[in-house]
Amino acid sequence: MPNHPDSTPVGLDPEDVRLLAIVPHLAARAGSYGVAHVARRADEDRYRFVLHTVDDDGPHSVELGEAEVSGLHWPAGSAGPVLVLRDGTGTALVRFGPTLVETGRVGLPYEVRQAAWSPDGSAVALVARYAGVAEDPVIARRLDDRAEGIGWRQNNPHRLVVVDLVTGALTERPLPVADVLACCWAPDARGLAAVVTPVGDTDLTGRTAIWLLPDDAPPHELTTDDGEYAAVGWTARTLFAARTRPVADGPGPHELVEVDTGTGVVAPVSLGVDGTIVRAPLTVHGDAIGFVIELAGCWVPLRVHDETGAGRRRVEPLRREPEEVTALDWSDWGETIVSSTPTAPAEVLARRAGEEWDRVSDLHAELHRSRRLAAPVPLPVTVEDGVDVPAWIIRPDGASRQRPVPLLLCVHGGPHDQYGHRFFDEFQVLARAGYGVAFGNPRGSSGYGAAWARAIAHPRVDPAGRGWGDADLADLLAIVESATARHDWIDPDRVAILGGSYGGYLTAWAIGRTRRFAAAVMERGVSNLVSMSGTTDIPLHRVRYFGATHLQDHDSYWDRSPLRNADQVATPTLIVHSGGDLRCPVGQAQEFFTALRMRGVPSELVIFRDGNHALSRAGRPDLRTRRFEIILDWLQRHLRPRGAGPARVRLSAAPDVAATGVVPG
């Protein structure tokens, strides 16, 4: 692992995004030992994908170019895996043989959201929609006719398609629904279960449902409750699903439920821990189902064994380490996961039966040879009402009592999300630039139980919370005070706040409520909850927290909008947004910038034309680098010591960035 000299500066430079890889797909070979994974790496202005395998014959890899993978499977008895990928020639089902030589390809006229492989390996079910369909004008009839990362559905909803892996034949399984979200196979491979958006006014309630599609009977709707289902998995005995309770029940964790396939009755499954399921496909083999839960700053892989006997469940953590697990799979020979920690980006681990976990990938060799990563340490934080807030802090190189450095308070999005024991390139870049970094999980975050998540609900929601921007802001300010009181290497007069999405909302809200911060960076945030609720792709999200729509209770939405307090803002503020953001539309940035500009507050608005809500994580690599440079330039200008000379940060050329309305800072 790391073999860099001790003199190597801690952290990462903005251009080091090229050294990082993620693993979006993982598969354990059925039967004999074998692990396959797809890694995504950055080039200058695009990503390239690489397929890797390891088995008893050794490791192999093949470049996939810019082909994006939406499904990966390694059948029993096969020398190589099968992929569903989309490249410049279209979408295809591709087979690989020994040493990853391509052995077959079936073209598909679709864009694929999910691929589910049948238990007997004879077929794959796709959640897909037709490729290349773009109507003009767009005619919307539902609130969910557009979605972040997808765009306008344009009369082209997702559907179910079954591909016979022996003959290559395609069979569409039509359903009278508005959209198909996810699917799984029946344990005997003689039917499917699907999560769908029903027709009717379900866009006004957020309801989704599970349908059954048996091979020997007509498809039918199974569930009738008002919950939001996200994924399904069918073991040898039980149909399971990941579900969020109805919008009217307020915020809360994603839970595992079992569904009676005869009656449609739904019952929660106790996991023995108060975590929340990560909304991703559920993994099923035989009588067990697996998934990842967020739990107290960790991402824990769980496997639930559906053993003989009514209601018997054995919950097995595959690991319980301070890490983030983003994928898991298993077979007769053992298990495999994708894991990262704050100082180790994603790698693939595997464990054969009766043995220890072993790393079977080497995706970050160059990074570990040339970079030294910053390690966060716990930061004790207690707020006035006696609540302990989970928090961490990173100390940069050179920080001391004699040479104190600025502190950056980073705020996560969601709000139902968490920081913790995961690799985060942003913290590394900020530490490399010489800043202390504090972060935590204020009330409203995931991973700490339902009561913690509901603490920021509106007082009308049962059980009542204190609303957005109350307990969570108190927790964030307590993190700052604890950090500055406990660490004399921090300059308490040079503290900035940074956040994206809900973190962007809290950043804008905080600077209108306090003068504690010397600078702010609001990214893809929310400034006006009223206009946001009428333009976002998820208009019901806030209803969970406010207990009413923005039309039913305009005053509550406006009362908790940062724009309402814009006349109180004096903090120099950088506003960063993407033009293609459908989750938090760019108008939110423009409204806040206009208000600050009219008041003469030092502010800049930066809009990335070629980006969406996920720009900072999955945007073009050159734009991700440029974003880092812009943020560091802003922080250097507004957090440099009093009396210091002009700030100088090298900025790369970026024709796809629009900077508007710059007020000298």
XYZ file of C-alpha atoms in Angstrom:
665
model
C 0.000 0.000 0.000
C 1.374 3.520 0.713
C 5.130 3.846 0.135
C 5.438 7.594 -0.378
C 8.144 9.592 1.431
C 7.086 11.213 4.702
C 7.813 14.624 3.170
C 4.958 14.220 0.666
C 2.348 16.934 1.351
C -0.875 15.606 2.782
C -3.992 15.663 0.604
C -4.728 15.992 -3.107
C -4.411 18.693 -5.750
C -7.447 19.580 -7.896
C -6.078 17.764 -10.949
C -5.632 14.564 -8.938
C -9.156 13.501 -9.865
C -7.338 11.658 -12.683
C -5.810 9.327 -10.060
C -9.166 8.238 -8.650
C -11.364 5.317 -9.665
C -14.785 4.165 -8.576
C -16.331 0.698 -8.947
C -19.946 0.989 -10.109
C -20.396 -2.750 -10.841
C -19.318 -5.916 -9.013
C -20.090 -9.612 -9.515
C -19.088 -12.884 -7.862
C -18.911 -15.817 -10.278
C -21.587 -18.394 -9.610
C -20.019 -21.689 -8.553
C -16.219 -21.545 -8.647
C -14.078 -18.658 -7.391
C -14.097 -15.534 -9.516
C -14.651 -11.782 -9.044
C -15.468 -9.308 -11.816
C -15.706 -5.556 -11.473
C -15.924 -2.497 -13.691
C -13.782 0.511 -12.769
C -14.391 4.069 -13.938
C -11.308 6.262 -14.406
C -10.890 9.877 -15.461
C -9.127 11.107 -18.576
C -8.767 14.795 -19.394
C -12.409 15.556 -20.194
C -14.152 12.199 -20.115
C -14.270 8.864 -18.318
C -13.068 5.491 -19.468
C -14.184 2.132 -18.161
C -12.138 -1.009 -17.549
C -13.407 -4.544 -16.923
C -11.301 -6.514 -14.422
C -11.567 -10.165 -13.402
C -9.639 -12.359 -11.002
C -9.949 -16.112 -10.566
C -7.654 -19.068 -9.949
C -6.012 -18.403 -13.320
C -4.991 -14.916 -12.236
C -6.113 -11.349 -12.971
C -7.195 -10.057 -16.378
C -8.464 -6.714 -17.636
C -9.801 -5.172 -20.831
C -10.399 -1.545 -21.766
C -14.015 -0.700 -22.513
C -13.298 2.878 -23.590
C -16.156 5.274 -22.930
C -18.711 2.456 -22.814
C -20.969 2.869 -19.782
C -21.978 -0.381 -18.095
C -25.458 -0.936 -16.669
C -25.222 -4.639 -15.795
C -22.540 -7.219 -14.911
C -22.904 -10.960 -14.314
C -20.528 -13.937 -14.214
C -22.477 -17.146 -14.866
C -21.512 -20.525 -13.441
C -19.185 -22.476 -15.708
C -18.315 -19.424 -17.812
C -14.725 -18.357 -18.391
C -15.762 -14.705 -18.533
C -18.562 -12.348 -17.502
C -21.505 -10.880 -19.396
C -22.070 -7.121 -19.544
C -24.811 -4.768 -20.609
C -23.025 -1.691 -21.940
C -23.637 1.354 -24.072
C -20.921 2.802 -26.322
C -20.757 4.860 -29.488
C -22.483 2.112 -31.486
C -25.427 1.741 -29.090
C -26.435 -0.627 -26.282
C -25.436 -4.283 -26.368
C -25.271 -7.453 -24.320
C -21.629 -8.537 -24.548
C -20.062 -11.876 -23.593
C -16.418 -12.318 -22.676
C -14.388 -15.514 -22.704
C -10.964 -16.520 -21.359
C -8.527 -13.590 -20.931
C -11.530 -11.323 -21.539
C -11.722 -11.777 -25.285
C -15.150 -10.748 -26.583
C -17.052 -13.832 -27.735
C -20.504 -12.511 -28.597
C -22.667 -9.400 -28.808
C -26.427 -8.785 -29.030
C -27.541 -5.286 -29.979
C -30.313 -3.663 -27.906
C -32.392 -0.631 -28.959
C -32.577 0.680 -25.387
C -31.033 2.804 -22.697
C -30.834 0.489 -19.668
C -31.473 1.543 -16.072
C -31.132 -1.894 -14.417
C -30.250 -5.441 -15.442
C -31.518 -8.411 -13.368
C -30.106 -11.860 -14.142
C -32.345 -14.913 -13.811
C -31.470 -17.471 -11.123
C -30.847 -20.196 -13.731
C -28.658 -17.906 -15.842
C -30.805 -18.285 -18.951
C -32.101 -14.707 -19.259
C -31.690 -11.114 -18.167
C -34.547 -8.710 -17.433
C -33.923 -5.078 -18.282
C -35.557 -1.934 -16.980
C -35.062 0.137 -20.103
C -36.472 2.742 -22.443
C -35.968 3.308 -26.148
C -32.737 5.077 -27.080
C -32.660 8.255 -29.124
C -36.264 9.347 -28.540
C -36.454 13.146 -28.266
C -39.730 14.872 -29.034
C -40.111 18.625 -29.421
C -42.074 20.164 -27.874
C -42.201 18.281 -24.609
C -45.729 17.744 -23.275
C -45.833 17.007 -19.538
C -48.933 15.549 -17.923
C -47.425 14.470 -14.596
C -45.132 16.068 -12.015
C -42.719 13.137 -12.441
C -42.416 13.449 -16.235
C -38.810 14.543 -15.762
C -36.076 13.285 -13.450
C -32.537 14.268 -12.499
C -30.030 12.279 -14.547
C -32.719 11.245 -17.064
C -34.358 14.463 -18.251
C -37.797 14.601 -19.816
C -39.342 11.179 -20.254
C -41.076 12.500 -23.399
C -43.639 9.728 -23.781
C -40.789 7.245 -23.473
C -41.154 5.567 -20.071
C -39.046 2.692 -18.852
C -40.407 -0.764 -19.594
C -39.548 -4.384 -18.858
C -37.620 -6.320 -21.499
C -36.450 -9.935 -21.174
C -33.422 -11.061 -23.191
C -32.946 -14.802 -23.759
C -29.228 -15.378 -23.227
C -29.271 -18.534 -25.364
C -31.075 -17.232 -28.460
C -30.682 -13.481 -28.035
C -34.446 -12.993 -28.467
C -36.020 -9.848 -26.936
C -39.460 -9.937 -25.321
C -41.145 -6.836 -23.952
C -43.422 -7.384 -20.951
C -45.953 -4.510 -21.217
C -47.540 -3.068 -18.085
C -50.320 -0.455 -17.789
C -48.188 1.832 -15.604
C -46.581 5.273 -15.843
C -42.997 4.023 -15.436
C -40.954 0.983 -14.353
C -38.327 1.648 -11.678
C -36.767 -1.724 -10.767
C -37.289 -5.478 -11.106
C -36.232 -8.916 -9.891
C -36.833 -12.542 -10.850
C -39.023 -15.074 -9.100
C -36.865 -17.750 -7.441
C -37.910 -20.388 -10.013
C -37.201 -17.950 -12.899
C -40.834 -18.303 -14.003
C -41.861 -14.717 -13.504
C -40.824 -11.255 -12.367
C -41.624 -8.664 -9.735
C -41.358 -4.998 -10.650
C -41.430 -1.680 -8.833
C -43.543 0.733 -10.859
C -45.099 4.158 -10.798
C -48.841 3.476 -11.153
C -51.044 5.554 -13.420
C -53.520 8.047 -11.992
C -52.592 10.785 -9.546
C -49.676 8.962 -7.960
C -47.381 11.853 -8.921
C -49.340 13.863 -6.333
C -48.794 11.315 -3.535
C -45.385 9.785 -4.314
C -46.859 6.298 -4.250
C -45.097 3.478 -6.074
C -46.190 -0.158 -6.159
C -45.022 -3.719 -6.755
C -46.463 -5.674 -9.655
C -46.137 -9.426 -10.269
C -45.597 -10.794 -13.771
C -45.952 -14.606 -13.599
C -45.196 -16.520 -16.796
C -48.488 -18.428 -16.589
C -50.931 -15.637 -15.635
C -51.651 -11.992 -16.434
C -49.573 -9.342 -14.602
C -51.273 -7.716 -11.629
C -50.668 -5.069 -8.984
C -49.643 -6.628 -5.671
C -49.246 -3.800 -3.139
C -51.896 -1.184 -2.392
C -50.279 0.910 0.356
C -49.019 4.481 -0.206
C -45.340 3.732 0.423
C -42.459 4.503 -1.938
C -40.767 1.286 -3.061
C -37.263 1.521 -4.514
C -36.013 -2.050 -5.018
C -37.164 -5.674 -4.824
C -35.456 -9.014 -4.237
C -37.025 -12.488 -4.165
C -35.374 -15.232 -2.143
C -36.330 -18.885 -2.292
C -39.151 -18.190 0.196
C -39.926 -14.471 0.414
C -40.369 -11.354 -1.706
C -38.505 -8.472 -0.043
C -38.488 -4.769 -0.894
C -36.767 -1.559 0.150
C -39.440 0.977 1.044
C -39.893 4.461 2.437
C -43.106 5.042 4.354
C -45.794 7.242 2.756
C -45.102 10.944 2.280
C -47.812 11.758 4.845
C -45.822 9.858 7.508
C -42.967 12.386 7.336
C -39.224 11.768 6.969
C -37.713 8.482 8.002
C -35.273 5.741 7.038
C -35.581 3.395 4.085
C -36.661 0.049 5.528
C -36.663 -3.600 4.498
C -40.136 -5.132 4.225
C -41.500 -8.524 3.231
C -44.467 -8.743 0.897
C -46.973 -11.593 0.879
C -47.191 -12.582 -2.796
C -50.732 -13.862 -2.314
C -52.340 -11.013 -0.400
C -49.971 -8.078 -0.908
C -49.748 -7.543 2.852
C -46.526 -5.706 3.761
C -44.614 -6.178 7.033
C -41.363 -4.519 8.184
C -38.361 -6.789 8.787
C -36.433 -6.134 11.980
C -32.678 -5.863 11.383
C -31.788 -5.296 15.031
C -30.144 -1.942 14.216
C -31.585 1.532 13.648
C -29.936 2.230 10.300
C -31.293 3.030 6.858
C -31.000 0.938 3.698
C -29.044 2.512 0.879
C -31.434 2.775 -2.057
C -29.688 0.383 -4.440
C -30.588 -2.981 -6.021
C -30.985 -5.767 -3.477
C -28.667 -8.747 -3.943
C -30.255 -12.216 -3.775
C -28.803 -15.711 -3.796
C -30.837 -18.697 -2.629
C -32.449 -18.027 0.749
C -30.500 -14.837 1.513
C -30.823 -11.181 0.557
C -28.070 -8.589 0.908
C -27.827 -4.796 0.988
C -25.900 -1.938 2.584
C -27.174 0.136 5.505
C -26.009 3.522 6.715
C -25.209 3.210 10.397
C -23.465 5.794 12.608
C -21.060 7.061 9.963
C -20.419 3.623 8.462
C -21.877 1.775 5.485
C -22.360 -1.821 6.644
C -23.006 -4.784 4.309
C -25.768 -6.990 5.723
C -27.079 -10.357 4.624
C -30.478 -11.535 5.856
C -30.993 -15.299 5.806
C -34.604 -16.296 5.187
C -34.470 -19.594 7.059
C -37.112 -22.295 7.374
C -40.008 -21.360 9.623
C -42.437 -18.469 9.572
C -40.842 -15.134 10.353
C -37.378 -16.522 11.155
C -34.612 -14.168 10.065
C -30.902 -14.323 10.766
C -29.130 -11.004 10.166
C -25.436 -11.361 9.342
C -23.073 -8.387 8.939
C -20.508 -9.423 6.320
C -18.143 -6.920 7.938
C -18.414 -4.265 10.634
C -15.522 -1.927 9.903
C -15.151 1.887 9.806
C -15.620 2.020 6.039
C -18.045 2.667 3.216
C -19.231 -0.404 1.323
C -20.865 0.501 -1.983
C -21.495 -2.953 -3.469
C -21.620 -6.587 -2.372
C -22.143 -10.000 -3.921
C -21.521 -13.600 -2.961
C -21.550 -17.146 -4.267
C -20.855 -20.663 -2.997
C -17.138 -19.892 -2.709
C -17.477 -16.719 -0.546
C -18.208 -12.967 -0.647
C -16.913 -9.833 -2.340
C -17.441 -6.122 -1.598
C -16.269 -2.685 -2.747
C -14.820 -0.779 0.202
C -13.288 2.619 0.882
C -12.045 4.465 3.968
C -11.086 8.131 4.490
C -7.482 7.346 3.503
C -8.071 4.553 0.962
C -10.262 5.063 -2.133
C -12.394 2.223 -3.476
C -10.910 -1.247 -3.822
C -12.443 -4.697 -4.269
C -12.146 -7.179 -1.391
C -12.987 -10.873 -1.429
C -13.213 -13.599 1.199
C -13.303 -17.285 0.418
C -15.182 -19.530 2.815
C -13.230 -19.925 6.053
C -10.567 -17.364 5.091
C -9.836 -13.690 5.783
C -10.722 -10.751 3.567
C -8.168 -10.062 0.843
C -7.812 -7.113 -1.523
C -8.133 -8.368 -5.113
C -7.816 -5.043 -6.962
C -5.094 -2.427 -7.237
C -6.928 0.593 -8.572
C -4.990 3.280 -6.708
C -1.363 2.173 -6.849
C -0.174 5.451 -8.412
C -2.055 7.522 -5.847
C -0.593 5.609 -2.900
C 2.923 5.885 -4.363
C 2.771 9.641 -4.845
C 0.238 11.040 -2.377
C -0.274 11.032 1.384
C -3.920 11.235 2.424
C -5.294 13.167 5.386
C -6.904 11.150 8.179
C -9.858 12.660 10.081
C -10.149 12.220 13.847
C -13.307 12.347 15.988
C -14.367 15.767 17.254
C -16.454 15.683 20.465
C -19.472 17.984 20.120
C -22.345 18.542 22.551
C -25.058 21.121 21.944
C -26.827 23.115 24.632
C -29.677 20.647 25.067
C -27.217 17.843 25.847
C -27.304 16.166 22.447
C -24.018 14.676 21.211
C -23.388 15.418 17.537
C -21.171 13.006 15.529
C -18.316 15.021 14.011
C -14.750 14.752 12.722
C -11.879 17.113 11.950
C -8.849 17.058 9.628
C -5.641 18.902 10.480
C -3.548 20.014 7.507
C 0.230 19.969 7.304
C 1.939 22.903 8.991
C -0.946 23.933 11.230
C 0.204 24.947 14.717
C -0.502 27.380 17.520
C 2.155 29.646 16.057
C 0.750 29.313 12.523
C -3.019 28.806 12.869
C -5.000 28.053 9.736
C -8.582 28.744 8.619
C -11.313 26.212 9.352
C -13.827 25.018 6.769
C -17.162 23.640 7.991
C -18.483 21.224 5.346
C -22.208 20.398 5.293
C -23.615 17.326 3.551
C -26.739 17.169 1.407
C -29.876 15.114 1.721
C -30.727 16.094 4.386
C -31.162 12.316 4.858
C -27.495 11.473 4.224
C -24.377 11.099 6.323
C -20.672 11.845 6.444
C -18.359 9.299 7.984
C -15.751 6.664 7.278
C -15.618 7.037 3.497
C -13.115 8.435 1.042
C -14.054 11.960 -0.001
C -11.810 13.710 -2.515
C -13.119 17.134 -1.495
C -11.767 16.906 2.045
C -8.378 15.832 0.695
C -8.188 18.777 -1.718
C -9.158 21.269 0.992
C -6.587 19.831 3.417
C -3.871 19.951 0.740
C -4.635 23.653 0.272
C -3.853 24.232 3.960
C -7.301 24.327 5.543
C -8.635 22.560 8.584
C -11.795 20.653 7.676
C -14.633 19.953 10.114
C -17.689 17.909 9.217
C -20.444 16.034 10.987
C -23.934 14.602 10.957
C -26.346 17.141 12.450
C -29.896 16.239 13.331
C -31.785 15.320 10.182
C -28.956 13.082 8.938
C -29.335 9.385 8.152
C -27.634 6.547 10.004
C -28.713 7.485 13.530
C -32.295 6.318 13.659
C -35.753 7.657 12.905
C -35.864 10.187 15.752
C -32.606 11.805 14.587
C -33.910 12.011 11.005
C -37.244 13.490 12.066
C -35.749 16.168 14.327
C -35.911 18.719 11.488
C -39.522 18.009 10.488
C -42.077 20.799 10.796
C -43.835 21.024 14.182
C -47.100 19.897 12.521
C -45.575 16.547 11.522
C -46.209 13.735 13.998
C -43.904 13.276 15.867
C -43.030 16.948 15.655
C -39.562 18.315 14.972
C -38.202 21.865 14.986
C -38.182 22.432 11.239
C -35.432 23.028 8.710
C -32.612 25.310 9.800
C -33.174 25.005 13.561
C -31.673 21.981 15.336
C -29.423 21.231 12.364
C -27.988 24.760 12.316
C -27.461 24.637 16.085
C -25.517 21.398 15.649
C -23.332 22.877 12.896
C -22.487 25.961 14.937
C -21.624 23.693 17.872
C -19.170 21.830 15.629
C -17.417 25.122 14.862
C -17.246 26.161 18.514
C -15.952 22.772 19.628
C -13.274 22.772 16.942
C -12.040 26.284 17.708
C -12.109 25.704 21.480
C -10.277 22.373 21.370
C -7.669 23.044 18.669
C -5.316 26.004 18.976
C -4.029 25.430 15.440
C -7.306 26.929 14.143
C -7.720 30.679 13.594
C -11.226 31.276 15.049
C -11.647 34.478 12.999
C -11.153 32.684 9.680
C -13.982 30.154 9.479
C -15.943 29.413 6.289
C -19.002 27.268 5.592
C -19.402 25.115 2.474
C -22.252 22.846 1.440
C -24.027 21.292 -1.517
C -27.718 20.536 -2.140
C -29.317 20.551 1.339
C -25.855 21.565 2.539
C -26.114 24.484 0.122
C -29.466 25.371 1.655
C -27.988 25.298 5.174
C -25.015 27.383 4.013
C -27.326 30.091 2.627
C -29.565 29.842 5.697
C -26.653 30.075 8.137
C -25.143 33.262 6.694
C -28.539 34.957 6.988
C -28.807 33.996 10.667
C -25.265 34.554 11.956
C -22.111 36.587 11.195
C -19.904 33.735 12.414
C -18.461 32.934 8.980
C -15.835 34.898 7.071
C -16.731 33.270 3.734
C -19.293 30.878 2.277
C -19.591 28.528 -0.690
C -23.166 27.577 -1.610
C -23.323 24.761 -4.191
C -26.390 23.404 -6.033
C -28.388 24.773 -3.130
C -31.871 26.059 -2.346
C -32.657 29.690 -1.583
C -36.434 29.905 -2.061
C -38.432 26.909 -0.888
C -41.586 28.254 -2.532
C -40.206 28.553 -6.076
C -38.054 25.436 -5.580
C -41.130 23.341 -4.825
C -42.686 24.300 -8.142
C -39.624 23.662 -10.314
C -37.742 20.680 -8.858
C -38.104 17.117 -10.169
C -39.048 15.947 -6.632
C -41.771 18.393 -5.500
C -43.044 16.043 -2.774
C -39.677 15.840 -0.979
C -40.382 18.884 1.167
C -43.945 17.738 1.905
C -42.438 14.944 4.038
C -40.771 17.589 6.212
C -43.363 20.376 6.153
C -46.518 18.255 6.320
C -48.116 20.361 3.572
C -47.358 21.603 0.075
C -46.003 25.068 -0.634
C -49.471 25.996 -1.905
C -51.179 24.831 1.281
C -48.725 26.593 3.605
C -46.861 29.291 1.713
C -45.861 31.074 4.943
C -43.966 28.115 6.460
C -42.021 27.525 3.267
C -41.129 31.207 2.918
C -40.282 31.500 6.621
C -37.549 28.823 6.236
C -36.232 30.153 2.906
C -32.722 31.685 2.955
C -33.906 34.341 0.503
C -36.186 35.732 3.228
C -33.092 36.609 5.285
C -30.931 37.846 2.399
C -31.021 41.398 3.776
C -29.121 40.097 6.822
C -26.262 38.542 4.811
C -22.833 40.199 4.931
C -20.668 37.102 4.340
C -18.758 36.999 1.023
C -20.492 34.188 -0.855
C -19.530 32.061 -3.843
C -22.546 30.417 -5.499
C -21.814 27.393 -7.725
C -24.489 25.652 -9.772
C -25.046 23.546 -12.892
C -27.276 24.703 -15.712
C -28.754 21.221 -16.161
C -29.634 20.652 -12.492
C -33.223 19.373 -12.258
C -33.070 18.527 -8.543
C -32.234 22.064 -7.383
C -32.860 24.163 -10.502
C -30.373 26.892 -11.384
C -32.945 29.587 -10.611
C -32.262 28.955 -6.926
C -28.698 30.166 -7.421
C -29.796 33.105 -9.552
C -32.369 34.298 -7.013
C -29.844 34.285 -4.169
C -27.112 35.904 -6.233
C -29.500 38.662 -7.364
C -30.417 39.418 -3.747
C -26.776 39.541 -2.607
C -25.708 41.597 -5.611
C -28.466 44.149 -5.014
C -27.273 44.509 -1.420
C -23.617 44.890 -2.410
C -22.519 41.677 -0.684
C -19.230 40.389 -2.185
C -20.481 37.479 -4.281
C -19.916 35.518 -7.444
C -22.193 33.193 -9.381
C -20.517 30.370 -11.307
C -22.650 28.245 -13.606
C -21.361 25.071 -15.230
C -23.306 24.798 -18.471
C -22.402 21.136 -19.021
C -23.400 19.665 -15.687
C -26.244 18.475 -13.485
C -26.825 17.962 -9.760
C -24.025 15.365 -9.605
C -21.314 17.515 -11.195
C -18.954 17.442 -8.202
C -18.997 13.612 -8.078
C -19.693 12.472 -11.623
C -19.280 15.522 -13.854
C -16.659 15.738 -16.569
C -13.188 15.386 -14.982
C -11.960 18.726 -16.332
C -15.007 20.466 -14.872
C -14.503 18.778 -11.519
C -10.915 20.075 -11.495
C -12.059 23.537 -12.530
C -14.663 23.547 -9.745
C -11.967 22.819 -7.153
C -9.804 25.632 -8.510
C -12.663 28.151 -8.377
C -13.521 27.230 -4.775
C -9.886 27.383 -3.643
C -9.437 30.752 -5.327
C -12.477 32.128 -3.510
C -11.354 30.782 -0.137
C -7.833 32.108 -0.583
C -9.139 35.570 -1.396
C -11.447 35.747 1.621
C -9.618 33.719 4.266
C -6.047 34.945 3.845
C -4.535 36.546 6.969
C -5.119 40.239 7.510
C -2.409 42.269 5.779
C -1.468 39.447 3.391
C -0.783 40.254 -0.237
C -3.085 39.408 -3.146
C -4.189 35.788 -3.435
C -2.899 33.812 -6.377
C -4.403 30.495 -7.482
C -3.668 28.988 -10.886
C -6.884 28.596 -12.863
C -7.123 26.323 -15.881
C -9.016 27.232 -19.035
C -12.651 26.168 -18.884
C -14.827 27.158 -21.848
C -17.854 25.377 -20.373
C -18.024 27.567 -17.256
C -20.001 30.791 -17.164
C -19.148 33.305 -14.443
C -21.670 36.125 -14.110
C -22.196 39.242 -12.077
C -18.858 39.278 -10.260
C -18.745 41.683 -7.338
C -15.131 42.425 -6.305
C -14.335 40.596 -3.097
